[in-house]
Tab-separated table of C-alpha atoms in Angstrom:
chain	number	residue	atom	x	y	z
A	1	MET	CA	88.302	117.039	128.893
A	2	ASP	CA	91.341	119.086	127.939
A	3	LEU	CA	92.719	117.873	124.591
A	4	THR	CA	96.317	117.888	125.757
A	5	ALA	CA	95.403	115.835	128.790
A	6	ALA	CA	93.524	113.359	126.614
A	7	LEU	CA	96.495	112.956	124.285
A	8	GLY	CA	98.963	112.548	127.125
A	9	SER	CA	102.632	113.354	126.811
A	10	ALA	CA	104.007	113.979	123.339
A	11	PRO	CA	106.395	111.387	121.911
A	12	PRO	CA	110.078	112.332	121.877
A	13	ILE	CA	110.882	115.054	119.355
A	14	ALA	CA	112.936	112.545	117.371
A	15	VAL	CA	109.767	110.519	116.726
A	16	LEU	CA	107.872	113.589	115.474
A	17	VAL	CA	110.768	114.592	113.228
A	18	ALA	CA	110.950	111.026	111.913
A	19	ALA	CA	107.213	111.175	111.123
A	20	PHE	CA	107.740	114.344	109.068
A	21	PHE	CA	110.636	112.901	107.064
A	22	ALA	CA	108.789	109.590	106.666
A	23	GLY	CA	105.822	111.450	105.176
A	24	THR	CA	108.103	113.408	102.856
A	25	VAL	CA	109.670	110.199	101.543
A	26	ARG	CA	106.238	108.573	101.152
A	27	GLY	CA	104.905	111.561	99.236
A	28	TYR	CA	107.893	111.649	96.892
A	29	THR	CA	108.572	107.964	96.209
A	30	GLY	CA	105.216	106.371	97.080
A	31	PHE	CA	106.928	104.080	99.590
A	32	GLY	CA	109.462	104.244	102.352
A	33	SER	CA	107.606	105.842	105.238
A	34	ALA	CA	108.046	102.867	107.546
A	35	MET	CA	111.705	102.663	106.536
A	36	ILE	CA	112.256	106.078	108.086
A	37	PHE	CA	109.775	105.960	110.942
A	38	MET	CA	110.131	102.422	112.293
A	39	PRO	CA	113.826	102.455	113.298
A	40	VAL	CA	113.421	105.686	115.270
A	41	ALA	CA	109.976	105.049	116.747
A	42	GLY	CA	110.835	101.412	117.451
A	43	ALA	CA	113.941	102.446	119.386
A	44	TYR	CA	111.999	104.910	121.543
A	45	LEU	CA	108.547	103.339	121.831
A	46	GLY	CA	109.144	99.662	121.091
A	47	PRO	CA	108.409	97.777	117.856
A	48	LYS	CA	104.772	96.960	118.663
A	49	ALA	CA	103.779	100.565	119.429
A	50	ALA	CA	105.756	101.829	116.423
A	51	ILE	CA	104.118	99.445	113.964
A	52	GLY	CA	100.667	100.314	115.339
A	53	ILE	CA	101.235	104.064	114.995
A	54	MET	CA	102.713	103.688	111.515
A	55	SER	CA	99.804	101.609	110.271
A	56	ILE	CA	97.214	104.112	111.522
A	57	ILE	CA	98.752	107.325	110.186
A	58	ASP	CA	99.689	105.791	106.847
A	59	ALA	CA	96.271	104.189	106.299
A	60	VAL	CA	94.577	107.544	106.845
A	61	LEU	CA	96.893	109.753	104.820
A	62	GLN	CA	97.646	107.476	101.884
A	63	LEU	CA	94.074	108.137	100.763
A	64	ALA	CA	95.174	111.667	99.835
A	65	MET	CA	97.620	110.207	97.303
A	66	ILE	CA	95.279	107.816	95.505
A	67	ARG	CA	93.755	110.210	92.983
A	68	SER	CA	97.063	111.348	91.498
A	69	THR	CA	98.784	107.941	91.460
A	70	TRP	CA	96.116	105.306	90.752
A	71	ARG	CA	96.278	105.447	86.945
A	72	HIS	CA	100.032	104.779	86.900
A	73	ALA	CA	99.878	101.518	88.893
A	74	ARG	CA	101.053	98.260	87.295
A	75	TRP	CA	97.901	96.259	87.955
A	76	GLY	CA	99.112	93.058	86.307
A	77	GLU	CA	101.797	92.751	88.992
A	78	ILE	CA	99.772	94.047	91.931
A	79	GLY	CA	97.340	91.101	91.875
A	80	PRO	CA	99.921	88.291	92.283
A	81	LEU	CA	101.942	90.395	94.718
A	82	PHE	CA	98.868	90.844	96.888
A	83	VAL	CA	98.095	87.114	96.843
A	84	GLY	CA	101.597	86.415	98.169
A	85	TYR	CA	101.243	89.243	100.674
A	86	VAL	CA	98.014	87.746	102.049
A	87	VAL	CA	99.850	84.471	102.668
A	88	GLY	CA	102.910	86.066	104.254
A	89	LEU	CA	101.360	88.764	106.429
A	90	PRO	CA	99.756	86.502	109.086
A	91	ILE	CA	103.109	84.739	109.466
A	92	GLY	CA	104.825	88.070	110.076
A	93	VAL	CA	102.244	89.205	112.638
A	94	TRP	CA	102.531	85.855	114.434
A	95	LEU	CA	106.309	86.233	114.568
A	96	LEU	CA	105.916	89.796	115.894
A	97	VAL	CA	103.981	88.662	118.959
A	98	THR	CA	105.792	85.380	119.650
A	99	ILE	CA	109.545	85.710	119.065
A	100	ASP	CA	112.447	87.999	119.821
A	101	PRO	CA	112.538	90.372	116.819
A	102	THR	CA	116.247	91.180	117.101
A	103	PRO	CA	117.669	88.252	115.061
A	104	VAL	CA	115.000	88.749	112.405
A	105	ARG	CA	115.843	92.450	112.154
A	106	TRP	CA	119.468	91.535	111.478
A	107	VAL	CA	118.530	89.086	108.737
A	108	THR	CA	115.957	91.440	107.177
A	109	SER	CA	118.212	94.499	107.072
A	110	LEU	CA	121.275	92.675	105.762
A	111	SER	CA	119.231	90.826	103.130
A	112	ILE	CA	117.799	94.090	101.820
A	113	VAL	CA	121.281	95.623	101.669
A	114	LEU	CA	122.459	92.581	99.696
A	115	VAL	CA	119.567	92.750	97.218
A	116	LEU	CA	120.048	96.499	96.772
A	117	THR	CA	123.770	95.983	96.112
A	118	LEU	CA	123.040	93.330	93.496
A	119	LEU	CA	120.482	95.602	91.847
A	120	LEU	CA	122.990	98.447	91.623
A	121	LEU	CA	125.616	96.116	90.155
A	122	VAL	CA	123.396	94.276	87.683
A	123	GLY	CA	121.021	97.077	86.718
A	124	ARG	CA	117.403	96.942	85.648
A	125	ILE	CA	115.636	93.943	84.149
A	126	GLU	CA	113.882	94.890	80.927
A	127	ARG	CA	110.894	92.624	81.476
A	128	SER	CA	108.723	91.884	84.486
A	129	PRO	CA	109.555	88.790	86.591
A	130	GLY	CA	107.437	85.679	86.142
A	131	LEU	CA	104.525	84.635	88.311
A	132	PRO	CA	106.519	82.500	90.820
A	133	ALA	CA	108.969	85.332	91.528
A	134	THR	CA	106.117	87.819	91.855
A	135	LEU	CA	104.222	85.603	94.313
A	136	ALA	CA	107.395	84.993	96.342
A	137	THR	CA	108.098	88.724	96.479
A	138	GLY	CA	104.593	89.385	97.767
A	139	ALA	CA	104.955	86.691	100.436
A	140	ALA	CA	108.308	88.104	101.583
A	141	SER	CA	106.795	91.578	101.747
A	142	GLY	CA	103.891	90.279	103.825
A	143	ILE	CA	106.130	88.547	106.344
A	144	ILE	CA	108.388	91.576	106.758
A	145	SER	CA	105.403	93.951	106.909
A	146	GLY	CA	103.808	91.968	109.711
A	147	LEU	CA	107.031	91.665	111.651
A	148	ALA	CA	108.615	95.085	111.183
A	149	SER	CA	106.391	97.181	108.862
A	150	LEU	CA	109.281	97.228	106.371
A	151	GLY	CA	107.739	95.148	103.595
A	152	GLY	CA	107.584	98.204	101.361
A	153	MET	CA	111.321	97.876	100.837
A	154	VAL	CA	110.840	94.469	99.234
A	155	LEU	CA	108.181	95.766	96.855
A	156	SER	CA	110.112	98.911	95.986
A	157	LEU	CA	113.139	96.834	95.050
A	158	PHE	CA	110.878	94.637	92.922
A	159	TRP	CA	109.514	97.604	90.960
A	160	LEU	CA	112.812	99.473	90.751
A	161	ALA	CA	114.518	96.359	89.372
A	162	GLY	CA	112.017	96.056	86.530
A	163	PRO	CA	110.831	98.217	83.650
A	164	SER	CA	108.605	100.513	85.748
A	165	HIS	CA	108.985	104.247	85.161
A	166	ASN	CA	109.001	106.694	88.076
A	167	ALA	CA	105.256	107.255	88.172
A	168	GLY	CA	104.714	103.495	87.852
A	169	VAL	CA	106.856	102.743	90.900
A	170	ARG	CA	105.103	105.438	92.913
A	171	GLY	CA	101.600	104.588	91.717
A	172	SER	CA	102.006	100.849	92.223
A	173	SER	CA	103.244	101.383	95.765
A	174	VAL	CA	100.283	103.554	96.704
A	175	ALA	CA	97.724	101.301	94.999
A	176	PHE	CA	99.115	98.135	96.559
A	177	PHE	CA	99.083	99.396	100.116
A	178	VAL	CA	95.489	100.629	100.120
A	179	PRO	CA	93.992	97.113	100.421
A	180	ALA	CA	97.149	95.818	102.115
A	181	SER	CA	96.761	98.314	104.942
A	182	VAL	CA	93.176	97.174	105.545
A	183	LEU	CA	94.336	93.584	105.851
A	184	SER	CA	97.370	94.357	108.001
A	185	MET	CA	95.403	96.596	110.376
A	186	SER	CA	92.801	93.861	110.836
A	187	LEU	CA	95.474	91.351	111.799
A	188	LEU	CA	97.256	93.832	114.057
A	189	ALA	CA	93.954	94.563	115.789
A	190	LEU	CA	93.395	90.846	116.399
A	191	ALA	CA	96.916	90.668	117.811
A	192	GLY	CA	96.097	93.423	120.309
A	193	ILE	CA	98.523	95.980	118.879
A	194	PHE	CA	96.127	98.951	118.923
A	195	THR	CA	96.316	100.123	122.523
A	196	SER	CA	95.415	103.553	123.891
A	197	GLU	CA	99.131	104.368	123.822
A	198	VAL	CA	99.239	103.636	120.103
A	199	PHE	CA	96.213	105.821	119.343
A	200	ARG	CA	97.681	108.698	121.344
A	201	GLY	CA	100.970	108.306	119.484
A	202	ALA	CA	99.126	108.344	116.160
A	203	ALA	CA	97.273	111.523	117.136
A	204	TRP	CA	100.588	113.269	117.856
A	205	THR	CA	102.379	112.071	114.721
A	206	ILE	CA	99.677	112.325	112.045
A	207	LEU	CA	100.118	116.089	111.548
A	208	PRO	CA	103.876	116.078	110.854
A	209	TYR	CA	103.394	112.968	108.726
A	210	GLY	CA	100.678	114.664	106.671
A	211	ILE	CA	102.752	117.811	106.163
A	212	GLY	CA	105.588	115.623	104.971
A	213	ILE	CA	103.365	113.817	102.443
A	214	GLY	CA	102.270	117.153	101.015
A	215	LEU	CA	105.865	118.316	100.684
A	216	GLY	CA	107.006	115.038	99.116
A	217	SER	CA	104.181	115.090	96.549
A	218	LEU	CA	105.134	118.634	95.596
A	219	LEU	CA	108.764	117.591	95.159
A	220	PHE	CA	107.776	114.667	92.902
A	221	ASP	CA	105.839	116.992	90.617
A	222	ARG	CA	108.580	119.620	90.393
A	223	ALA	CA	111.934	117.894	90.870
A	224	ASP	CA	114.136	116.553	88.064
A	225	PRO	CA	112.807	113.045	87.182
A	226	ARG	CA	116.394	111.778	86.965
A	227	LEU	CA	116.685	112.191	90.733
A	228	PHE	CA	113.909	109.716	91.506
A	229	ARG	CA	115.817	106.438	91.293
A	230	PRO	CA	118.954	107.661	93.115
A	231	VAL	CA	116.746	109.033	95.893
A	232	ALA	CA	114.758	105.789	96.068
A	233	PHE	CA	117.933	103.715	96.286
A	234	ALA	CA	119.350	106.013	98.962
A	235	VAL	CA	116.174	105.759	101.017
A	236	ILE	CA	116.257	101.964	100.898
A	237	ALA	CA	119.946	101.798	101.809
A	238	ILE	CA	119.651	104.233	104.714
A	239	ALA	CA	116.524	102.568	106.021
A	240	ALA	CA	118.040	99.086	105.887
A	241	LEU	CA	121.160	100.225	107.710
A	242	THR	CA	119.310	102.218	110.369
A	243	SER	CA	117.052	99.217	111.003
A	244	LEU	CA	120.033	97.246	112.315
A	245	PRO	CA	119.696	96.559	116.058
A	246	LEU	CA	123.291	97.731	116.399
A	247	LEU	CA	122.071	101.330	116.065
A	248	ASP	CA	119.262	101.208	118.632
A	249	ARG	CA	121.455	102.683	121.360
A	250	ILE	CA	122.516	105.540	119.084
A	251	LEU	CA	118.944	106.297	118.021
A	252	ARG	CA	117.921	106.550	121.646
């Protein structure tokens, strides 16, 4: 069978471009790929197809980042965060398949903008949050990951708000989402998200996503370290704003 015929029609060029930039952000910051990809792909392909494609390409290509980031992860925080994530993720997946996602997208995006604004005003916290706050953050990330694949924003804000250095933020993000992606993909599979359309979309987008990860990793190694936090904050702000349903018509 001809490969092109098997893959079907390519996604819109905007989706492929979004995959490239999402990979670049993921390679540089360790998080943020869904923040870039989901608003664009969700507007064109629908939220269920977009979250399925994102989970496949990220699960495959994040493995390339593990070796260089693993040792920098903040393991004392990852454990409690993951416990909360395990509790929250099934709730998010259930919401994805049972309710209208539009009101939740409004609440999620505006809440992230609010938290980011407070973080910029207050500044960093010199010690890590306690166990209750860490568990709650993990649960919130799980719910938002299951519903909109945007839970990475919650975790990135958590690490950026604390004493983590650049490599710690990046390494913790990569380390956390290795087991988290296994769990989330299992639940998405049970929910029937992985259709033939999703696999074809993943086949089209994995190459630009992978090229982007390579470029982003190169930039992290060579760019001025002082740029990391401003870039991370900008990514979160842009992603939260572009996730607003108000912009769906523009993105199309």
